[in-house]
Amino acid sequence: MANYLKRPQGTEDVTPARIHKWKTVETVTRAVAESFGFSEIRIPTFEVTELFQRSVGETTDVVQKEMYSVIARETQFTLRPEGTAGTIRAMLQNGMLAEALPQKVFYQLSCFRHERPQAGRLREFHQFGVELAGAASPYADAEIILLGKTVLDRLGLKDIVLNINSIGCPKCRAAYQAALRAYFEPHREALCETCQERLVRNPMRLLDCKSKEDQAIAKDAPVILDYLCEECSAHFEAVKSALTDMGVEYVINPKIVRGLDYYTKTVFEFITNCIGAQGTVCAGGRYDGLIEQLGGQPIPALGFGMGLERLILTMESQECAFMEQQRCEVYLAPMDDSAKPTALRYANALREMGVRAEFDLVGRSFKAQMKYANNIGTKYLVVLGSNELEQGRGQLKNMETGKQTEIRLDTAEHFTADYSDISLTDQFGE
Ligand code: ATP
Ligand code: MG
């Protein structure tokens, strides 16, 4: 196949056969976020590169290795690798942080990272994310985590373990970074090249390294929880007790440091072991320093990102229910050209009533139309022949039960009156 006919590596097409899975996660994430009082925000697909360097951080994999950047008319832009930086930029630029706080927004967007493609790791992927700006309370941390958990529950997912940790504030982290440096220094030669540099610039990042050798070296590294200052420690205790109050189970995992530099205090991941090595379906935490670092007021904030592809993979592996695939409800089969105007008229009358109606557009023979109606899985079929037109009556055939009901074809009102059992709402409220 010619190269231009192949989609770029690490990208996916979502064909109509799979779109109902996407609609399921999009509908549920939106409904849950709105029920928590979050409003949707839409931001550009690309930003000035410096935004990500300043927020995500110079020592992260994302900025060091994974950005898609272009220079256009002398300005360097980058396709967003995540949603937080652009969202905070938008809050600042639109004066949202000068309004009553907290600001609570959610988004569903594509992200771009130049990674090695594998199951659950793409170069273009999609995130549902939430950001909450202007709340320092540990209840905000618990609320965000509960929002993520509600989404997972609502989608019917099971056995997803909530891992939490606190990575403290810059104050407690200084002592911790020093302890990490002392621990890793004797192993310097054995570390991967990136980690040798991290050892100098940001040793905590070493704990996030994906290399098996480095992970083995990091096994007995000092644990941040032993270095938390009084305030961070009290905050973490309060988050844990709020989670316990709400019946949210968690495990404490001191290895969770998150790949992005802007996190402080609480960090968390929801992890499944159903989809292989890339099992983090949702990851987030508090980033109290970010807004100030980008030139705003010192406003505490927090949020998470949920990978929609990984969510769908997990749902598939656990055989969770998706929304029903869209299908034809009433198929009108004109037997010859003279019945087509009637088919067109009634199809439209049905659509006005919210019924999905179709009729033959390609001049199939009667037999071929029957076969086609079956293939598209229509719920009802109406044959329009000369008899039916003359008598002004036809048969509405339920394709599942085979049951036929006589219907009047003389007025659209009568025609549509028999469709009360076609329900356009399903379990997802669509
Ligand atoms: P990982 O450790 O898997 O590389 P990360 O720390 O880079 O993750 P975040 O930046 O926190 O990930 O992104 C939030 C979520 O987005 C992840 O938990 C995951 O569900 C999803 N995600 C991240 N990168 C990818 C990717 N390349 N392909 C698909 N989903 C991704
Ligand atoms: Mg990553």
CSV table of C-alpha atoms in Angstrom, one decimal, residues 126-404:
chain,number,residue,atom,x,y,z
A,126,HIS,CA,-7.4,11.1,24.0
A,127,GLN,CA,-8.0,12.2,27.5
A,128,PHE,CA,-10.9,13.1,29.6
A,129,GLY,CA,-9.5,15.5,32.2
A,130,VAL,CA,-10.7,17.8,35.0
A,131,GLU,CA,-9.0,20.8,36.6
A,132,LEU,CA,-10.1,22.5,39.8
A,133,ALA,CA,-8.4,25.8,40.6
A,134,GLY,CA,-8.6,27.7,43.8
A,135,ALA,CA,-9.1,25.1,46.5
A,136,ALA,CA,-6.4,24.1,49.0
A,137,SER,CA,-8.7,21.9,51.0
A,138,PRO,CA,-7.9,18.2,51.2
A,139,TYR,CA,-11.6,17.7,50.5
A,140,ALA,CA,-10.9,19.0,47.0
A,141,ASP,CA,-8.3,16.2,46.5
A,142,ALA,CA,-10.9,13.7,47.8
A,143,GLU,CA,-13.6,15.1,45.5
A,144,ILE,CA,-11.4,14.9,42.4
A,145,ILE,CA,-10.4,11.3,43.2
A,146,LEU,CA,-14.1,10.5,43.8
A,147,LEU,CA,-15.0,12.0,40.5
A,148,GLY,CA,-12.5,9.6,38.8
A,149,LYS,CA,-13.8,6.7,40.7
A,150,THR,CA,-17.4,7.5,39.9
A,151,VAL,CA,-16.6,7.5,36.2
A,152,LEU,CA,-14.9,4.1,36.5
A,153,ASP,CA,-17.8,2.7,38.5
A,154,ARG,CA,-20.4,4.1,36.1
A,155,LEU,CA,-18.7,2.5,33.2
A,156,GLY,CA,-19.0,-0.9,35.0
A,157,LEU,CA,-15.2,-1.3,35.6
A,158,LYS,CA,-13.9,-3.6,38.3
A,159,ASP,CA,-10.6,-4.3,40.1
A,160,ILE,CA,-9.1,-0.9,39.4
A,161,VAL,CA,-6.7,-0.1,42.2
A,162,LEU,CA,-6.4,3.5,43.4
A,163,ASN,CA,-2.7,4.2,44.3
A,164,ILE,CA,-2.0,7.4,46.2
A,165,ASN,CA,1.0,9.2,47.4
A,166,SER,CA,2.1,12.6,48.5
A,167,ILE,CA,5.2,14.2,46.9
A,168,GLY,CA,5.2,17.1,49.3
A,169,CYS,CA,5.9,20.7,48.6
A,170,PRO,CA,9.2,22.3,47.4
A,171,LYS,CA,10.1,22.7,51.1
A,172,CYS,CA,10.0,19.1,52.1
A,173,ARG,CA,11.2,17.9,48.7
A,174,ALA,CA,14.6,19.6,49.0
A,175,ALA,CA,15.7,17.3,51.8
A,176,TYR,CA,14.2,14.3,50.0
A,177,GLN,CA,16.0,15.2,46.7
A,178,ALA,CA,19.3,15.3,48.7
A,179,ALA,CA,18.6,11.9,50.2
A,180,LEU,CA,17.8,10.5,46.7
A,181,ARG,CA,21.0,11.9,45.3
A,182,ALA,CA,23.0,10.3,48.1
A,183,TYR,CA,21.2,7.0,47.4
A,184,PHE,CA,21.7,6.9,43.7
A,185,GLU,CA,25.2,8.5,43.5
A,186,PRO,CA,27.0,5.1,44.0
A,187,HIS,CA,24.9,3.6,41.2
A,188,ARG,CA,25.5,6.5,38.8
A,189,GLU,CA,27.4,4.5,36.1
A,190,ALA,CA,24.6,1.8,36.0
A,191,LEU,CA,21.8,4.2,35.4
A,192,CYS,CA,20.4,5.0,31.9
A,193,GLU,CA,21.7,8.1,30.3
A,194,THR,CA,18.6,10.1,30.9
A,195,CYS,CA,18.6,9.2,34.6
A,196,GLN,CA,22.3,10.2,34.9
A,197,GLU,CA,21.2,13.7,33.9
A,198,ARG,CA,18.1,13.5,36.2
A,199,LEU,CA,20.4,12.7,39.1
A,200,VAL,CA,21.9,16.1,38.7
A,201,ARG,CA,18.8,18.1,37.8
A,202,ASN,CA,15.8,16.3,39.4
A,203,PRO,CA,16.5,13.0,41.1
A,204,MET,CA,12.9,12.4,42.0
A,205,ARG,CA,12.3,11.8,38.3
A,206,LEU,CA,14.5,8.7,38.6
A,207,LEU,CA,11.6,6.9,40.3
A,208,ASP,CA,9.5,7.4,37.2
A,209,CYS,CA,12.0,5.8,34.9
A,210,LYS,CA,10.5,3.0,32.7
A,211,SER,CA,13.9,1.0,32.4
A,212,LYS,CA,13.8,-2.3,34.3
A,213,GLU,CA,17.5,-1.9,35.4
A,214,ASP,CA,16.8,1.5,36.8
A,215,GLN,CA,13.7,0.3,38.5
A,216,ALA,CA,15.7,-2.4,40.2
A,217,ILE,CA,18.3,0.1,41.4
A,218,ALA,CA,15.4,2.3,42.7
A,219,LYS,CA,13.8,-0.5,44.7
A,220,ASP,CA,15.2,0.5,48.1
A,221,ALA,CA,15.4,4.2,47.5
A,222,PRO,CA,14.3,6.6,50.3
A,223,VAL,CA,10.6,7.2,50.5
A,224,ILE,CA,9.1,10.7,50.2
A,225,LEU,CA,6.5,10.1,52.9
A,226,ASP,CA,9.4,10.0,55.4
A,227,TYR,CA,10.4,13.5,54.5
A,228,LEU,CA,7.0,15.3,54.4
A,229,CYS,CA,6.8,18.6,56.4
A,230,GLU,CA,4.1,19.0,59.0
A,231,GLU,CA,1.6,20.7,56.7
A,232,CYS,CA,2.0,18.2,53.8
A,233,SER,CA,1.8,15.4,56.2
A,234,ALA,CA,-1.4,16.7,57.8
A,235,HIS,CA,-2.9,17.3,54.3
A,236,PHE,CA,-2.2,13.8,53.3
A,237,GLU,CA,-3.8,12.4,56.4
A,238,ALA,CA,-6.9,14.5,55.8
A,239,VAL,CA,-7.1,13.3,52.2
A,240,LYS,CA,-6.9,9.7,53.3
A,241,SER,CA,-9.5,10.0,56.0
A,242,ALA,CA,-11.9,11.8,53.6
A,243,LEU,CA,-11.5,8.9,51.2
A,244,THR,CA,-12.1,6.4,53.9
A,245,ASP,CA,-15.2,8.3,54.9
A,246,MET,CA,-16.5,8.0,51.4
A,247,GLY,CA,-15.7,4.3,51.3
A,248,VAL,CA,-13.1,4.7,48.6
A,249,GLU,CA,-10.4,2.1,48.9
A,250,TYR,CA,-6.8,2.9,48.1
A,251,VAL,CA,-3.2,1.7,48.5
A,252,ILE,CA,-0.3,3.9,49.4
A,253,ASN,CA,2.3,3.7,46.7
A,254,PRO,CA,5.5,5.8,47.4
A,255,LYS,CA,6.8,5.0,43.9
A,256,ILE,CA,4.1,7.2,42.3
A,257,VAL,CA,5.8,10.5,41.5
A,258,ARG,CA,4.0,11.3,38.2
A,259,GLY,CA,5.7,12.1,35.0
A,260,LEU,CA,5.0,15.8,35.1
A,261,ASP,CA,6.9,18.4,37.1
A,262,TYR,CA,4.1,20.6,38.4
A,263,TYR,CA,2.7,18.2,41.0
A,264,THR,CA,2.8,18.9,44.7
A,265,LYS,CA,1.3,17.0,47.7
A,266,THR,CA,-1.3,14.5,46.6
A,267,VAL,CA,-0.6,12.4,43.5
A,268,PHE,CA,-2.7,9.3,42.4
A,269,GLU,CA,-3.2,6.8,39.7
A,270,PHE,CA,-6.0,4.3,39.0
A,271,ILE,CA,-4.3,1.2,37.8
A,272,THR,CA,-5.7,-2.0,36.2
A,273,ASN,CA,-3.8,-5.2,35.4
A,274,CYS,CA,-6.2,-6.2,32.6
A,275,ILE,CA,-4.5,-4.4,29.6
A,276,GLY,CA,-0.9,-5.3,30.0
A,277,ALA,CA,2.0,-3.1,31.0
A,278,GLN,CA,0.3,0.3,30.4
A,279,GLY,CA,-2.3,-0.1,33.0
A,280,THR,CA,-2.7,3.4,34.3
A,281,VAL,CA,-6.1,4.5,33.2
A,282,CYS,CA,-6.3,7.7,35.2
A,283,ALA,CA,-3.6,9.8,36.7
A,284,GLY,CA,-3.5,13.2,38.5
A,285,GLY,CA,-2.8,15.2,41.6
A,286,ARG,CA,-2.4,18.5,43.1
A,287,TYR,CA,-0.2,21.2,41.4
A,288,ASP,CA,-0.2,24.1,43.8
A,289,GLY,CA,2.8,25.8,42.3
A,290,LEU,CA,1.8,25.8,38.6
A,291,ILE,CA,-0.4,28.9,38.3
A,292,GLU,CA,2.1,31.1,40.0
A,293,GLN,CA,5.0,29.5,38.0
A,294,LEU,CA,3.1,30.6,34.8
A,295,GLY,CA,2.8,34.2,36.0
A,296,GLY,CA,-0.5,34.1,37.9
A,297,GLN,CA,-1.4,34.5,41.5
A,298,PRO,CA,-0.3,31.7,43.9
A,299,ILE,CA,-3.5,29.7,43.5
A,300,PRO,CA,-3.6,26.1,44.5
A,301,ALA,CA,-5.1,23.7,42.0
A,302,LEU,CA,-5.5,20.0,41.1
A,303,GLY,CA,-6.8,17.7,38.4
A,304,PHE,CA,-6.4,14.5,36.5
A,305,GLY,CA,-6.2,13.0,33.0
A,306,MET,CA,-7.9,9.8,32.0
A,307,GLY,CA,-6.8,8.0,28.9
A,308,LEU,CA,-9.9,7.1,26.9
A,309,GLU,CA,-8.2,4.5,24.7
A,310,ARG,CA,-7.0,2.6,27.9
A,311,LEU,CA,-10.5,3.0,29.4
A,312,ILE,CA,-12.1,1.4,26.3
A,313,LEU,CA,-9.4,-1.4,26.2
A,314,THR,CA,-10.2,-2.2,29.9
A,315,MET,CA,-13.9,-2.1,29.3
A,316,GLU,CA,-13.5,-4.5,26.4
A,317,SER,CA,-11.3,-6.9,28.4
A,318,GLN,CA,-13.8,-6.9,31.3
A,319,GLU,CA,-16.8,-7.2,28.9
A,320,CYS,CA,-18.4,-4.1,30.2
A,321,ALA,CA,-21.6,-2.9,28.5
A,322,PHE,CA,-21.4,-0.1,25.9
A,323,MET,CA,-24.2,2.0,24.5
A,324,GLU,CA,-26.2,0.4,21.8
A,325,GLN,CA,-24.7,0.7,18.3
A,326,GLN,CA,-26.8,3.2,16.3
A,327,ARG,CA,-29.0,1.3,13.9
A,328,CYS,CA,-32.0,1.9,11.6
A,329,GLU,CA,-35.3,1.9,13.4
A,330,VAL,CA,-37.7,1.9,10.5
A,331,TYR,CA,-36.6,0.8,7.0
A,332,LEU,CA,-39.0,1.7,4.2
A,333,ALA,CA,-38.8,-0.5,1.2
A,334,PRO,CA,-40.5,0.9,-1.9
A,335,MET,CA,-41.1,-1.8,-4.4
A,336,ASP,CA,-40.9,0.4,-7.4
A,337,ASP,CA,-40.3,4.0,-8.4
A,338,SER,CA,-43.9,5.0,-8.0
A,339,ALA,CA,-43.7,4.3,-4.2
A,340,LYS,CA,-40.6,6.4,-3.7
A,341,PRO,CA,-42.3,9.7,-3.1
A,342,THR,CA,-44.4,8.1,-0.4
A,343,ALA,CA,-41.3,6.5,1.2
A,344,LEU,CA,-39.5,9.8,1.2
A,345,ARG,CA,-42.5,11.6,2.8
A,346,TYR,CA,-43.0,9.0,5.5
A,347,ALA,CA,-39.3,8.7,6.3
A,348,ASN,CA,-39.2,12.4,6.9
A,349,ALA,CA,-42.4,12.3,9.1
A,350,LEU,CA,-40.7,9.6,11.2
A,351,ARG,CA,-37.5,11.6,11.5
A,352,GLU,CA,-39.5,14.6,12.7
A,353,MET,CA,-40.7,12.4,15.5
A,354,GLY,CA,-37.2,11.4,16.5
A,355,VAL,CA,-37.3,8.0,14.8
A,356,ARG,CA,-34.3,6.9,12.8
A,357,ALA,CA,-35.8,6.1,9.4
A,358,GLU,CA,-34.1,5.2,6.1
A,359,PHE,CA,-35.2,4.1,2.7
A,360,ASP,CA,-33.6,2.6,-0.4
A,361,LEU,CA,-31.3,5.2,-2.2
A,362,VAL,CA,-29.6,2.9,-4.7
A,363,GLY,CA,-32.5,1.3,-6.6
A,364,ARG,CA,-32.1,-2.2,-5.2
A,365,SER,CA,-34.5,-4.9,-6.3
A,366,PHE,CA,-37.1,-5.9,-3.7
A,367,LYS,CA,-35.2,-9.0,-2.7
A,368,ALA,CA,-32.0,-7.1,-2.4
A,369,GLN,CA,-33.7,-4.5,-0.2
A,370,MET,CA,-35.0,-7.2,2.2
A,371,LYS,CA,-31.4,-8.6,2.5
A,372,TYR,CA,-30.0,-5.1,3.0
A,373,ALA,CA,-32.6,-4.3,5.7
A,374,ASN,CA,-31.6,-7.4,7.5
A,375,ASN,CA,-27.9,-6.6,7.2
A,376,ILE,CA,-28.3,-3.2,8.7
A,377,GLY,CA,-30.3,-4.7,11.6
A,378,THR,CA,-33.3,-2.5,11.2
A,379,LYS,CA,-35.9,-2.8,14.0
A,380,TYR,CA,-38.9,-2.4,11.8
A,381,LEU,CA,-39.6,-2.8,8.1
A,382,VAL,CA,-42.5,-1.3,6.0
A,383,VAL,CA,-43.0,-2.6,2.5
A,384,LEU,CA,-44.5,0.0,0.1
A,385,GLY,CA,-46.0,-1.7,-3.0
A,386,SER,CA,-48.8,-0.7,-5.3
A,387,ASN,CA,-51.3,-2.6,-3.1
A,388,GLU,CA,-50.3,-0.7,0.0
A,389,LEU,CA,-50.4,2.6,-1.8
A,390,GLU,CA,-53.9,1.9,-3.3
A,391,GLN,CA,-55.4,0.8,0.0
A,392,GLY,CA,-53.6,3.3,2.1
A,393,ARG,CA,-52.6,0.6,4.5
A,394,GLY,CA,-49.4,-1.3,5.1
A,395,GLN,CA,-47.7,-3.7,7.5
A,396,LEU,CA,-45.2,-2.7,10.0
A,397,LYS,CA,-43.0,-5.7,10.6
A,398,ASN,CA,-41.0,-6.1,13.8
A,399,MET,CA,-37.8,-7.7,12.5
A,400,GLU,CA,-37.0,-9.4,15.8
A,401,THR,CA,-40.4,-11.0,16.6
A,402,GLY,CA,-41.7,-11.2,13.0
A,403,LYS,CA,-44.9,-9.6,14.3
A,404,GLN,CA,-46.8,-7.5,11.8
